[in-house]
Coordinates of C-alpha atoms and ligand atoms in Angstrom, one line a residue:
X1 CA -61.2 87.3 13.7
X2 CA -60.1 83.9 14.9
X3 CA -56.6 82.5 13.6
X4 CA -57.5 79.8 10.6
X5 CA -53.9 78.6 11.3
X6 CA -53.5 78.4 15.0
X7 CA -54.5 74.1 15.2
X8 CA -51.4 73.7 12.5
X9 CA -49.2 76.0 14.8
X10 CA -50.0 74.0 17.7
X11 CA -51.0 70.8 19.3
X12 CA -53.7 69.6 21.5
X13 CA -52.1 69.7 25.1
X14 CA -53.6 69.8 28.6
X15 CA -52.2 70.1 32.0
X16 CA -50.3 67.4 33.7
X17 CA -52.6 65.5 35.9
X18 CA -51.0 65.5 39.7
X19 CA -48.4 62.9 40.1
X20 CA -50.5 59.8 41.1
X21 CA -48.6 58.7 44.1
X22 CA -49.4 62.6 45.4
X23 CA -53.1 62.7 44.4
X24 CA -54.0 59.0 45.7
X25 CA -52.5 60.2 49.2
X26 CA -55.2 63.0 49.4
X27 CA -58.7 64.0 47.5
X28 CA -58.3 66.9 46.0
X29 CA -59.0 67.4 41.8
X30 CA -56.8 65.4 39.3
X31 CA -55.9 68.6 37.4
X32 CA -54.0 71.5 38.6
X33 CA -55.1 75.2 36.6
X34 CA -53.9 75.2 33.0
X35 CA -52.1 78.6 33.6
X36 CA -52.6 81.4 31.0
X37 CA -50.5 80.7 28.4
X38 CA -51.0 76.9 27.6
X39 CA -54.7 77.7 27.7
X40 CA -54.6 80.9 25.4
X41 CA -52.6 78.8 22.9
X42 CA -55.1 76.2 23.2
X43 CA -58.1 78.7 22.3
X44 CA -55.9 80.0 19.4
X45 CA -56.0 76.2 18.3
X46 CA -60.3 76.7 17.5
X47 CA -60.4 78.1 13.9
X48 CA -63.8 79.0 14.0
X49 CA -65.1 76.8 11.0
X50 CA -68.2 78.8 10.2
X51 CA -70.6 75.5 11.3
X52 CA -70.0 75.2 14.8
X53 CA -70.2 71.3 15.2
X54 CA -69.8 71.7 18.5
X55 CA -72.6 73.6 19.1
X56 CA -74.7 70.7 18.4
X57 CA -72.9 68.6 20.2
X58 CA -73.3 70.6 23.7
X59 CA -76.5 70.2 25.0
X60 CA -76.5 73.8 26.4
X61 CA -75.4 75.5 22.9
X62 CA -72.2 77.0 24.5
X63 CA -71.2 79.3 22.1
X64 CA -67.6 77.9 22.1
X65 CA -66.1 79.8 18.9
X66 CA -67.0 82.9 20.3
X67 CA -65.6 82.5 23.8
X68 CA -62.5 80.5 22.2
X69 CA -61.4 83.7 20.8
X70 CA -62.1 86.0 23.5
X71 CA -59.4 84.1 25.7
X72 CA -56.9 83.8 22.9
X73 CA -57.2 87.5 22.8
X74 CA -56.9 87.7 26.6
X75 CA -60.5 89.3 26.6
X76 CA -61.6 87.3 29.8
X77 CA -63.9 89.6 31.3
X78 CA -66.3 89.2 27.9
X79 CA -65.5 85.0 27.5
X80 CA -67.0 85.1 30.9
X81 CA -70.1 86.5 30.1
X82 CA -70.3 84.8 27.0
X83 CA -69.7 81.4 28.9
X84 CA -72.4 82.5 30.9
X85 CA -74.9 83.4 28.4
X86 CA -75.4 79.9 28.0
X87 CA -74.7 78.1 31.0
X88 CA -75.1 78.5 34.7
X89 CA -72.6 76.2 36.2
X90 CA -69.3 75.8 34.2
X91 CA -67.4 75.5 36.9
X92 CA -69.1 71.9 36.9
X93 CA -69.5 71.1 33.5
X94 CA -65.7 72.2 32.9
X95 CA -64.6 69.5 35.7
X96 CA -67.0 66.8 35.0
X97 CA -68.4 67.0 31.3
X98 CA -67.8 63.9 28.8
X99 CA -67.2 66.7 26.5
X100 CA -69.4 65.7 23.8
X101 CA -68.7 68.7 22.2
X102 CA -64.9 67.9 21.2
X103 CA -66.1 64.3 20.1
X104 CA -68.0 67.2 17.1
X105 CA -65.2 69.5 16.6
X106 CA -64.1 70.1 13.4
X107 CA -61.2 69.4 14.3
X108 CA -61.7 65.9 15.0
X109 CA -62.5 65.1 12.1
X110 CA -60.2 62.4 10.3
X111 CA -58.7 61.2 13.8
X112 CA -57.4 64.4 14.5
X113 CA -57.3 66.8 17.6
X114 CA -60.0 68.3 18.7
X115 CA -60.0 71.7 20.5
X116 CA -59.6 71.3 24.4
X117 CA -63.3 72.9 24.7
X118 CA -63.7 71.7 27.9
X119 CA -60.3 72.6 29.6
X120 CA -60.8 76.4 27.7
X121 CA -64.2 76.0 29.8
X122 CA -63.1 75.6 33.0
X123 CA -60.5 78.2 32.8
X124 CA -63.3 81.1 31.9
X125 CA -65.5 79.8 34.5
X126 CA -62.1 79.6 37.4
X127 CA -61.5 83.2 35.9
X128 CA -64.9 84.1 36.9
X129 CA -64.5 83.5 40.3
X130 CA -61.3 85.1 40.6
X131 CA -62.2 88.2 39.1
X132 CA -65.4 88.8 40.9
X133 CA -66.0 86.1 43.4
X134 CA -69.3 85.0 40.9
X135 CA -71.0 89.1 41.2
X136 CA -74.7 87.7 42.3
X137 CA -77.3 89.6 39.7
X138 CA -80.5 89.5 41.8
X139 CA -83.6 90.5 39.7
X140 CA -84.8 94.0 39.9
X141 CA -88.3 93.7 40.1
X142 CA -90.1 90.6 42.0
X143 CA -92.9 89.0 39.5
X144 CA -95.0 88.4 43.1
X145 CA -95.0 85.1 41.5
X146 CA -93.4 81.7 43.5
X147 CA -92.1 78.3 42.5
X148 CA -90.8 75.3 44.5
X149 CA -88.1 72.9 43.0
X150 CA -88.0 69.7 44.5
X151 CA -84.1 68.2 44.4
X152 CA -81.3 70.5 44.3
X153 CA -79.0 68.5 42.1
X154 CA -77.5 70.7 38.7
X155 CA -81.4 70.2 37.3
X156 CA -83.1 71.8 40.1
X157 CA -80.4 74.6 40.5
X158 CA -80.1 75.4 36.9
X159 CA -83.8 76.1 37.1
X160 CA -83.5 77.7 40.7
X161 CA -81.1 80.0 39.1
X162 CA -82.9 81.0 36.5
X163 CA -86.3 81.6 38.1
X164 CA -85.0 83.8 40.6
X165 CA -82.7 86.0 38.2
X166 CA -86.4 86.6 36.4
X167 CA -88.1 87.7 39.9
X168 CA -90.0 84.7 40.8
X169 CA -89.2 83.9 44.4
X170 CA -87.8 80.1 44.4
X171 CA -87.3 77.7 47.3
X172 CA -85.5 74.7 46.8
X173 CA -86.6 71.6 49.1
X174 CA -83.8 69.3 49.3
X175 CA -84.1 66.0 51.6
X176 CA -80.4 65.9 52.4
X177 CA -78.7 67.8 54.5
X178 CA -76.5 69.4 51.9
X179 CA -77.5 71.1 48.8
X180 CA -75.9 69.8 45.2
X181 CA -77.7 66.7 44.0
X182 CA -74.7 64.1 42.9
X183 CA -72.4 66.6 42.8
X184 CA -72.4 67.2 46.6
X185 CA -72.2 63.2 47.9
X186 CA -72.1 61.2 44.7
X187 CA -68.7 62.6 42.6
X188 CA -66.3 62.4 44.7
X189 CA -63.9 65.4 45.6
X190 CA -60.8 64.2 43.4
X191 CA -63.2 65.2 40.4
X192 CA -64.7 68.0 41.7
X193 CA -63.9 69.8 45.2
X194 CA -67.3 71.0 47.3
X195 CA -65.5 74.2 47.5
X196 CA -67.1 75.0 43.8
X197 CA -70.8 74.0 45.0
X198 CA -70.4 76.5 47.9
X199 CA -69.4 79.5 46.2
X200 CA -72.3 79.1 43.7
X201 CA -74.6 78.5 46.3
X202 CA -73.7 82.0 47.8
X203 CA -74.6 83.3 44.5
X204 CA -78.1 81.6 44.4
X205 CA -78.4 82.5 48.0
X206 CA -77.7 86.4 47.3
X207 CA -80.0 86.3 44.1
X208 CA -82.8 85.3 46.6
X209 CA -83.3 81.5 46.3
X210 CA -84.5 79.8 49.5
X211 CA -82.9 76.5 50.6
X212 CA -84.4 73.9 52.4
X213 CA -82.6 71.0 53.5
X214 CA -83.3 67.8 55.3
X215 CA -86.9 68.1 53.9
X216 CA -88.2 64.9 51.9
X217 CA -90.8 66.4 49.8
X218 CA -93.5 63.5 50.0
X219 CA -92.7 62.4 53.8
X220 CA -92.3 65.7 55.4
X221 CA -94.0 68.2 53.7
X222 CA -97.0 67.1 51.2
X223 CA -97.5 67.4 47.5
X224 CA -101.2 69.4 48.5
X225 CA -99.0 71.8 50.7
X226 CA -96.2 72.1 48.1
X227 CA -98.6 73.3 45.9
X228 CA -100.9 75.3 48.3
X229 CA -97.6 77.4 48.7
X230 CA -96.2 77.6 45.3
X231 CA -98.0 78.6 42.2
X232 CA -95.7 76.5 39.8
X233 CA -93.5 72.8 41.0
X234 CA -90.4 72.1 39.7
X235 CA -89.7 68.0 40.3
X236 CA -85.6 67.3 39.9
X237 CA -85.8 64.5 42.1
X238 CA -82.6 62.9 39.8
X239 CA -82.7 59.1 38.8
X240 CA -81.3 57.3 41.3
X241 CA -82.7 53.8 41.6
X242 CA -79.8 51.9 41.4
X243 CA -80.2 48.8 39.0
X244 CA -78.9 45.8 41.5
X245 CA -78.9 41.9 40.5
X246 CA -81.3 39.5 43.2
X247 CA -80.6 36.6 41.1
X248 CA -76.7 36.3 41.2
X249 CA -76.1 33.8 44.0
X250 CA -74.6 35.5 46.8
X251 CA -76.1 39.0 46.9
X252 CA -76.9 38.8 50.3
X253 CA -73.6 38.4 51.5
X254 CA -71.6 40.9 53.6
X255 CA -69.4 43.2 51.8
X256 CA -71.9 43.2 48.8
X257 CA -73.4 47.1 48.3
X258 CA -74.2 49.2 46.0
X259 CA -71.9 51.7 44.3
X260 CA -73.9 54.4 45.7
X261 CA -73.5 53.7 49.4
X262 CA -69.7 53.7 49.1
X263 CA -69.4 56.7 47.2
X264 CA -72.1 58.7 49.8
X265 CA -70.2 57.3 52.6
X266 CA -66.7 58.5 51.2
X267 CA -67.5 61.6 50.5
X268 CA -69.6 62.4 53.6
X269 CA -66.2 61.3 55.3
X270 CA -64.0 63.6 53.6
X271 CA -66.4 66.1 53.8
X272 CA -66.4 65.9 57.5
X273 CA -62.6 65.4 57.5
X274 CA -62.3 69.0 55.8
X275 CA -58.4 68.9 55.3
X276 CA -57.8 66.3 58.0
X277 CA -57.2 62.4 58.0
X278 CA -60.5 61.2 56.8
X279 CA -62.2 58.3 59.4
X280 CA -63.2 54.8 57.8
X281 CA -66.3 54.9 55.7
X282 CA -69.5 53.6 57.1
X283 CA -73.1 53.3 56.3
X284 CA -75.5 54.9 57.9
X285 CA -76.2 51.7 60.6
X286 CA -72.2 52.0 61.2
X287 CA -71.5 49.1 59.1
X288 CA -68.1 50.0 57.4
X289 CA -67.7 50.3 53.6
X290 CA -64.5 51.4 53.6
X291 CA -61.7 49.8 50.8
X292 CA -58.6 50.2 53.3
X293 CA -56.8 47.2 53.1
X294 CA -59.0 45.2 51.2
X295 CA -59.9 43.2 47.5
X296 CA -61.9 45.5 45.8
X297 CA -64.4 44.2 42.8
X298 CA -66.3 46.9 41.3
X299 CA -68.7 45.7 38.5
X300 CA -69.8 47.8 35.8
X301 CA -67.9 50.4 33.5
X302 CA -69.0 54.5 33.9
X303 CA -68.8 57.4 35.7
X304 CA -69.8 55.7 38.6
X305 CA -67.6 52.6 38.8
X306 CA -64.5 55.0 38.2
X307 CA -65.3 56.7 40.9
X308 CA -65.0 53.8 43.3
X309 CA -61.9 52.9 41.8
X310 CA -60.8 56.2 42.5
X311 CA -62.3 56.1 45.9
X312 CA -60.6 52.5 46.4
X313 CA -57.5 53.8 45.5
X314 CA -57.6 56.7 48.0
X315 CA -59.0 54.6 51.0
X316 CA -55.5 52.4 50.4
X317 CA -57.3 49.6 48.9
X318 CA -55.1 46.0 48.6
X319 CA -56.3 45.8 45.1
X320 CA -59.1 46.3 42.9
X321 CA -60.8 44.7 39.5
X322 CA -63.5 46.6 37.7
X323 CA -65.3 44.3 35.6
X324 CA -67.2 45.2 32.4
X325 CA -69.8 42.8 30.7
X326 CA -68.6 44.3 26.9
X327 CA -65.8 43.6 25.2
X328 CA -63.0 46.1 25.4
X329 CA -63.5 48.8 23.2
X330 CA -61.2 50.4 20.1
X331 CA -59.1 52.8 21.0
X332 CA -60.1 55.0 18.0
X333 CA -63.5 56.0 16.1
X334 CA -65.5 53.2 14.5
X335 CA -66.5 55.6 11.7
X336 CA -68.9 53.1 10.3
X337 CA -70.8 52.7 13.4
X338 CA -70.8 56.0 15.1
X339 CA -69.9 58.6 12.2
X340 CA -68.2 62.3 13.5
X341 CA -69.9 64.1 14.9
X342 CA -71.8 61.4 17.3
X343 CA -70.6 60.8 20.2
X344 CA -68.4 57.2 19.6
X345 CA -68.1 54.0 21.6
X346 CA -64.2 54.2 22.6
X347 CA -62.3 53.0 25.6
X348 CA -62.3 55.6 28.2
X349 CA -59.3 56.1 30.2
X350 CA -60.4 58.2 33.4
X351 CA -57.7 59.1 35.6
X352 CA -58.6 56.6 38.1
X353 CA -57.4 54.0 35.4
X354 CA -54.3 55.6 35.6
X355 CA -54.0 55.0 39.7
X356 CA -54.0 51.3 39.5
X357 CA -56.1 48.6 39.6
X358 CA -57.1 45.8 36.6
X359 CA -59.4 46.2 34.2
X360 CA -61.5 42.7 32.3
X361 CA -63.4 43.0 30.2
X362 CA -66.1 40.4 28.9
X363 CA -67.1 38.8 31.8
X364 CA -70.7 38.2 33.9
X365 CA -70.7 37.5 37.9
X366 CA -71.9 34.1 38.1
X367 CA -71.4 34.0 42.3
X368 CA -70.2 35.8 45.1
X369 CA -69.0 33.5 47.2
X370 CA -69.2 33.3 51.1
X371 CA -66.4 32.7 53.2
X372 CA -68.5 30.6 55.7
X373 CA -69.5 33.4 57.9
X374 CA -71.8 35.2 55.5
X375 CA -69.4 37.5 54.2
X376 CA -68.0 37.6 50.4
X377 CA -64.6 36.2 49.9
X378 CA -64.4 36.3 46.1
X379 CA -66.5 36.8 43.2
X380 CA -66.9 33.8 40.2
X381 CA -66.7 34.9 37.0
X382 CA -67.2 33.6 33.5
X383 CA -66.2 34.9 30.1
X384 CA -69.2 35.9 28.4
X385 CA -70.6 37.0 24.8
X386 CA -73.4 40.0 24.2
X387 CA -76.1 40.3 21.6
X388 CA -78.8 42.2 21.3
X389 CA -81.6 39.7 20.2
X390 CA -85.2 41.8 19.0
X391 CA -83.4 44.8 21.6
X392 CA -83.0 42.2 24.3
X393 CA -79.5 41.6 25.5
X394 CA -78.5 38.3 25.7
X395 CA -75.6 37.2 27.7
X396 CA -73.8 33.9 27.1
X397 CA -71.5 32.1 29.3
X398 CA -68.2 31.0 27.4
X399 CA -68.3 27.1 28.9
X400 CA -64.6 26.2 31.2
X401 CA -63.8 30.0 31.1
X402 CA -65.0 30.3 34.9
X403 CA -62.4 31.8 37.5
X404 CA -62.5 32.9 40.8
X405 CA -61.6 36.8 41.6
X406 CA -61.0 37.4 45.4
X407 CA -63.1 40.0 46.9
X408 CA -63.9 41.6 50.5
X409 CA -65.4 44.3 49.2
X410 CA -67.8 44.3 45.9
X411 CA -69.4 47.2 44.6
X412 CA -72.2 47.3 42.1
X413 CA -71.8 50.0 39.8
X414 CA -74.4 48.5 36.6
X415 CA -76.2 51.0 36.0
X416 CA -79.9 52.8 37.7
X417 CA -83.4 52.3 36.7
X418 CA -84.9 55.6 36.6
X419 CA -86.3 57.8 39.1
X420 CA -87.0 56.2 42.5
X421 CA -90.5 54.9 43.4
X422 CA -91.8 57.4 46.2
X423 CA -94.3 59.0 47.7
X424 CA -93.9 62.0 46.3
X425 CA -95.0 60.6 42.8
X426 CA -98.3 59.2 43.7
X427 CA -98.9 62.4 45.5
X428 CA -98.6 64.4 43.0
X429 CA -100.1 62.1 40.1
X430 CA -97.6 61.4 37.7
X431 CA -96.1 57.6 36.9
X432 CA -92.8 56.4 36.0
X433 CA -92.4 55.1 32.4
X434 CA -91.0 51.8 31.1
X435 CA -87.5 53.8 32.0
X436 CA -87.9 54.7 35.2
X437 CA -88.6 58.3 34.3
X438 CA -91.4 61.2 34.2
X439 CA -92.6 62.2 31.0
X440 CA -93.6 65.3 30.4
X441 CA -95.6 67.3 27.9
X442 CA -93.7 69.2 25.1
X443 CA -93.8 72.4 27.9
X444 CA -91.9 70.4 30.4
X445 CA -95.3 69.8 32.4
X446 CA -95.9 66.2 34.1
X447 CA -99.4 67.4 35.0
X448 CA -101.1 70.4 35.4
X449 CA -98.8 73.5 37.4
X450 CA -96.1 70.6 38.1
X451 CA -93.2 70.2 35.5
X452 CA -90.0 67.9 35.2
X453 CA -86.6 68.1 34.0
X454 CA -82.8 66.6 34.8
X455 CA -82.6 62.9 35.2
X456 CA -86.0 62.5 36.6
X457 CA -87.6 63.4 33.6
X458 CA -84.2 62.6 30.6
X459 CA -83.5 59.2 33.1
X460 CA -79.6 58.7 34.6
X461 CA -77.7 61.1 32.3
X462 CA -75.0 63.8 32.3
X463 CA -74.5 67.4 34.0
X464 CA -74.7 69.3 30.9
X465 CA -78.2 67.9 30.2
X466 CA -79.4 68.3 33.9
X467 CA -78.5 72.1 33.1
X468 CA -80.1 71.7 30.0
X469 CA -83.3 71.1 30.9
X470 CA -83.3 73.0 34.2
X471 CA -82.8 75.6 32.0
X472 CA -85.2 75.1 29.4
X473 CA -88.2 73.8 32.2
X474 CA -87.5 77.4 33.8
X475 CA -87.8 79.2 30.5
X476 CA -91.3 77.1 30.7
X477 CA -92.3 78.1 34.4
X478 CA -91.6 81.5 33.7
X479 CA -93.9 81.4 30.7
X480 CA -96.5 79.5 32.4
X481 CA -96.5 82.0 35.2
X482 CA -97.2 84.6 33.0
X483 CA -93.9 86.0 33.2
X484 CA -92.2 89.3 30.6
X485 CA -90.0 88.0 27.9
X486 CA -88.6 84.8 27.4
X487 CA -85.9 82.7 29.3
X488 CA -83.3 81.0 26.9
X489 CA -84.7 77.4 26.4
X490 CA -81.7 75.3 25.0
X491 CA -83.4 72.1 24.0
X492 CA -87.2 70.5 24.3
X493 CA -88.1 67.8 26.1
X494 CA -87.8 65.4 23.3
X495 CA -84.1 66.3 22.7
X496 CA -81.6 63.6 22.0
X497 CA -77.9 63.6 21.3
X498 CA -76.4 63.6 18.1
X499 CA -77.0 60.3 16.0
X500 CA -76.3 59.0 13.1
X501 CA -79.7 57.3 12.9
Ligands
FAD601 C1 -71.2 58.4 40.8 C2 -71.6 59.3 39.7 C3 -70.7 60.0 39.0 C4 -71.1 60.8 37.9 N1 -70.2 61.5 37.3 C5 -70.5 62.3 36.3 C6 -69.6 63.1 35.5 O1 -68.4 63.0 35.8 N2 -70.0 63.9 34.5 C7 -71.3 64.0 34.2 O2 -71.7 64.8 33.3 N3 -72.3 63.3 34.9 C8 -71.9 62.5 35.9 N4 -72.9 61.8 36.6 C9 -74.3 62.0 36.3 C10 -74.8 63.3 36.9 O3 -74.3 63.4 38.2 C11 -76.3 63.4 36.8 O4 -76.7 63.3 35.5 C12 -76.8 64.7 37.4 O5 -76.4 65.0 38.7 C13 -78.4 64.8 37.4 O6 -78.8 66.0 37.9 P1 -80.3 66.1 38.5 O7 -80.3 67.5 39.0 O8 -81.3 65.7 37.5 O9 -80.4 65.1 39.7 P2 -79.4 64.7 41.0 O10 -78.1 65.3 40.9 O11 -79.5 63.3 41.1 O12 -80.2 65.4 42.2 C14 -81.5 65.0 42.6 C15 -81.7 65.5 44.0 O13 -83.1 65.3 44.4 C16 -83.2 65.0 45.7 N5 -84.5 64.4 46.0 C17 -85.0 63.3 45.5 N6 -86.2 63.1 46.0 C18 -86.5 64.1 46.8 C19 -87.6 64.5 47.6 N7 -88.7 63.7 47.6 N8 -87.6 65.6 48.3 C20 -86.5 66.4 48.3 N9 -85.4 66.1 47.6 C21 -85.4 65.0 46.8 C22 -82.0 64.0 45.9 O14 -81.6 63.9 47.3 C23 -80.9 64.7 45.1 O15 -80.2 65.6 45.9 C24 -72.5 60.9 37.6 C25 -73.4 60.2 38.3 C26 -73.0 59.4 39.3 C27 -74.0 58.6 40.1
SF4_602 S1 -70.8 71.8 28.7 FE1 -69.8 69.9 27.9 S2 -70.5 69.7 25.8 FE2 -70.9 71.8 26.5 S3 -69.1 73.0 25.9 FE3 -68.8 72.3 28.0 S4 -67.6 70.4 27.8 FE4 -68.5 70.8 25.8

């Protein structure tokens, strides 16, 4: 029996993030382990409010009463297989979840604290490693039965996972040459070390899922020989078509990239580097894209524009803007707008914020500007207004409010357009949508014997719905094969988050 009282006993706390002049000076994570005690007190603060908010809120349906109590008890052994009931990978979702389901706990309500769900995550999921090094559960009887998944980002794994634990033999084809999706050369250590990919990748490996890298699906092995092979296709090819702007004057310059190419070339250093002095960034051609000593401008506002600060930051960067096209947001809930238990437009503060670096908010590139030699010097900015006008955004340049920022290094962080076009998609017959994305039928099917899920399918979203719908498209393949039983299918293809409208 939960403690009703435990949130008035206690307050929300987490750990103390690393000192920042430590963690900029290396890339391992932000957070240090909670410890025992802090995190059992923490649990005790979840009164179990007989309608779990939160549950709706997490796309996965984590049952996070259940496992709240089992650590406040110190019952660690069950919160771990209650934690993984529900979810394959919470050794990710712990690290790198928006945590949309404390933005619906109870407990939040009113402006109050809601439970530390996702630091109480992470803890079960580190405890599972330590107390059986993640025990691989291969299935007992094969099914005879076998199913490729293109993309091995948390979408394709998820699935991976869950096909192979039900005796269907699974090969992943991945075309880089390192398995993870984003998480292994997108998010950068500091959020998540590789260390946590690895050791569930042993797991999938003893369970019996095949791994192919360095094989584009489309280019080096066909659509008509994928399925020749395979009697079911799982496409996870992600959403990463990175939305870029042509028409700003400038774009051509040197020193102008996308997001994407400095966070891949960061993180392919430092995972080259191991524990070592990391080399300078570079692109593939050897062009570097490395911040070290330079005026950084990142434009744009999420995940993925934090990240290159943090990046920045930890490649000794001169200085850095991020710049945002909305208007800084409230600190607090707009209850009239987004109502508990949506998720609510708030400023987020990620610990890169914290490291340094200036934040503006409503502005809109109007140049980068070239030093004479092709190569950015600075970008020109203007204050700017947003409306949405019949759902098109209209973005207005405040007149005299222009300004000069100076840049060496400018990184487009705005956003992707969907899946990208390839061959793959033409040779298996499906289309991207006015999104980018693949739609699929209401079994997760994007044609006959080929199915869809994570941000190929949902376009660019978050970890927990890439494991979502892994999930859920597996519980379909299994069906589809004519498999025993059904596989937990947390949400349908048509699943959105909480809204108040
Ligand atoms: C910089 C950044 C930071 C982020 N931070 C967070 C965060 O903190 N929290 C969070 O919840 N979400 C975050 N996200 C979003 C999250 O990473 C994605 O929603 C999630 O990874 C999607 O998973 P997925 O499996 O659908 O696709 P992906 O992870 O994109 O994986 C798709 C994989 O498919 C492979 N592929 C594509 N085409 C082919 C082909 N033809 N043949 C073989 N392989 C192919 C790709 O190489 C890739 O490895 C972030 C995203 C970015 C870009
Ligand atoms: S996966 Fe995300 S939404 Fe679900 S319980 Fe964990 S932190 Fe909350």
């Amino acid at each position: 029996m939960p403690d009703p009282n435990g949130f008035l006993r206690y307050d929300r706390r987490l750990p103390a993030r690393r000192p920042v002049p430590v963690r900029i000076s290396d890339w391992r994570e932000v957070y240090p382990p909670a410890g025992e005690e802090l995190i059992r007190e923490q649990a005790t603060r979840c009164m179990d409010c007989g309608i779990p908010f939160c549950h709706d809120g997490c796309p996965l349906g984590n049952r996070i009463p259940d496992w709240n109590d089992l650590v406040r008890t110190g019952n660690w052994d069950a919160a771990v297989d209650s934690l993984h009931a529900t979810n394959n990978f919470p050794e990710f979702t712990g690290r790198l979840c928006p945590a949309p389901c404390e933005a619906a706990c109870v407990l939040g309500l009113g402006g109050q604290q809601p439970v530390t769900i996702k630091q109480v995550e992470v803890e079960i999921a580190d405890a599972a490693v330590a107390r059986d090094g993640l025990r691989p559960r291969p299935a007992s009887v094969s099914t005879g039965r076998s199913v490729a998944v293109v993309g091995s980002g948390p979408a394709g794994l998820a699935a991976a996972q869950q096909l192979a634990r039900a005796g269907h033999t699974v090969t992943v084809y991945e075309r880089d040459d390192a398995i993870g999706g984003l998480l292994r050369y997108g998010i950068p250590d500091f959020k998540l070390e590789k260390q946590h990919i690895d050791k569930r990748l042993a797991q999938l490996t003893a369970e019996g899922v095949r791994f192919r890298t360095g094989v584009e699906v489309g280019v080096d092995v066909t659509a008509e020989q994928l399925r020749a092979e395979h009697d079911a296709v799982l496409l996870a090819c992600g959403a990463l078509q990175g939305r870029d702007t042509p028409e700003t004057p400038g774009r051509a310059l040197r020193g102008v990239h996308q997001a994407m190419a400095h966070l891949v070339a960061a993180n392919r250093v430092v995972a080259a580097a191991g524990d070592g002095k990391p080399a300078l960034a570079t692109l593939p051609d050897g062009t570097p894209i490395d911040a070290a000593g330079k005026h950084v401008v990142i434009i744009g506002g999420g995940d993925t524009a934090a990240d290159c600060l943090g990046v920045a930051h930890r490649q000794g960067a001169a200085g850095v803007h991020q710049l945002d096209l909305y208007p800084e947001p409230p600190t607090e809930r707009d209850a009239a707008r987004d109502p508990w238990p949506t998720w609510p437009w708030v400023l987020r503060n990620y610990p890169a914020h914290e490291e340094g670096g200036e934040r503006v908010f409503a502005v809109a590139v109007q140049e980068f500007v070239d030093d004479g030699t092709g190569q950015v010097r600075a970008v020109r900015i203007a204050e700017v207004t947003v409306e949405k006008v019949d759902g098109r955004r209209i973005v207005t340049a405040l007149p005299g409010s222009e300004r000069e920022i100076p840049a060496d290094l400018v990184l487009l962080a705005i956003g992707f357009e969907g899946t990208e076009e390839q061959p793959l998609l033409a040779q298996f017959g499906v289309n991207r949508n006015g999104r980018g994305a693949i739609d699929s039928r209401p079994d997760w099917q994007a044609t006959d014997g080929v199915f869809v899920a994570g941000d190929m399918h949902r376009g660019a979203s978050l970890i927990v719905w890439a494991i979502a719908e892994g999930r859920a498209a597996a519980a379909a393949i299994h069906t589809y094969l004519g498999g025993v039983g059904d596989l937990p299918a947390p949400v349908d293809p048509a699943r959105q988050p909480l809204a108040a409208r």
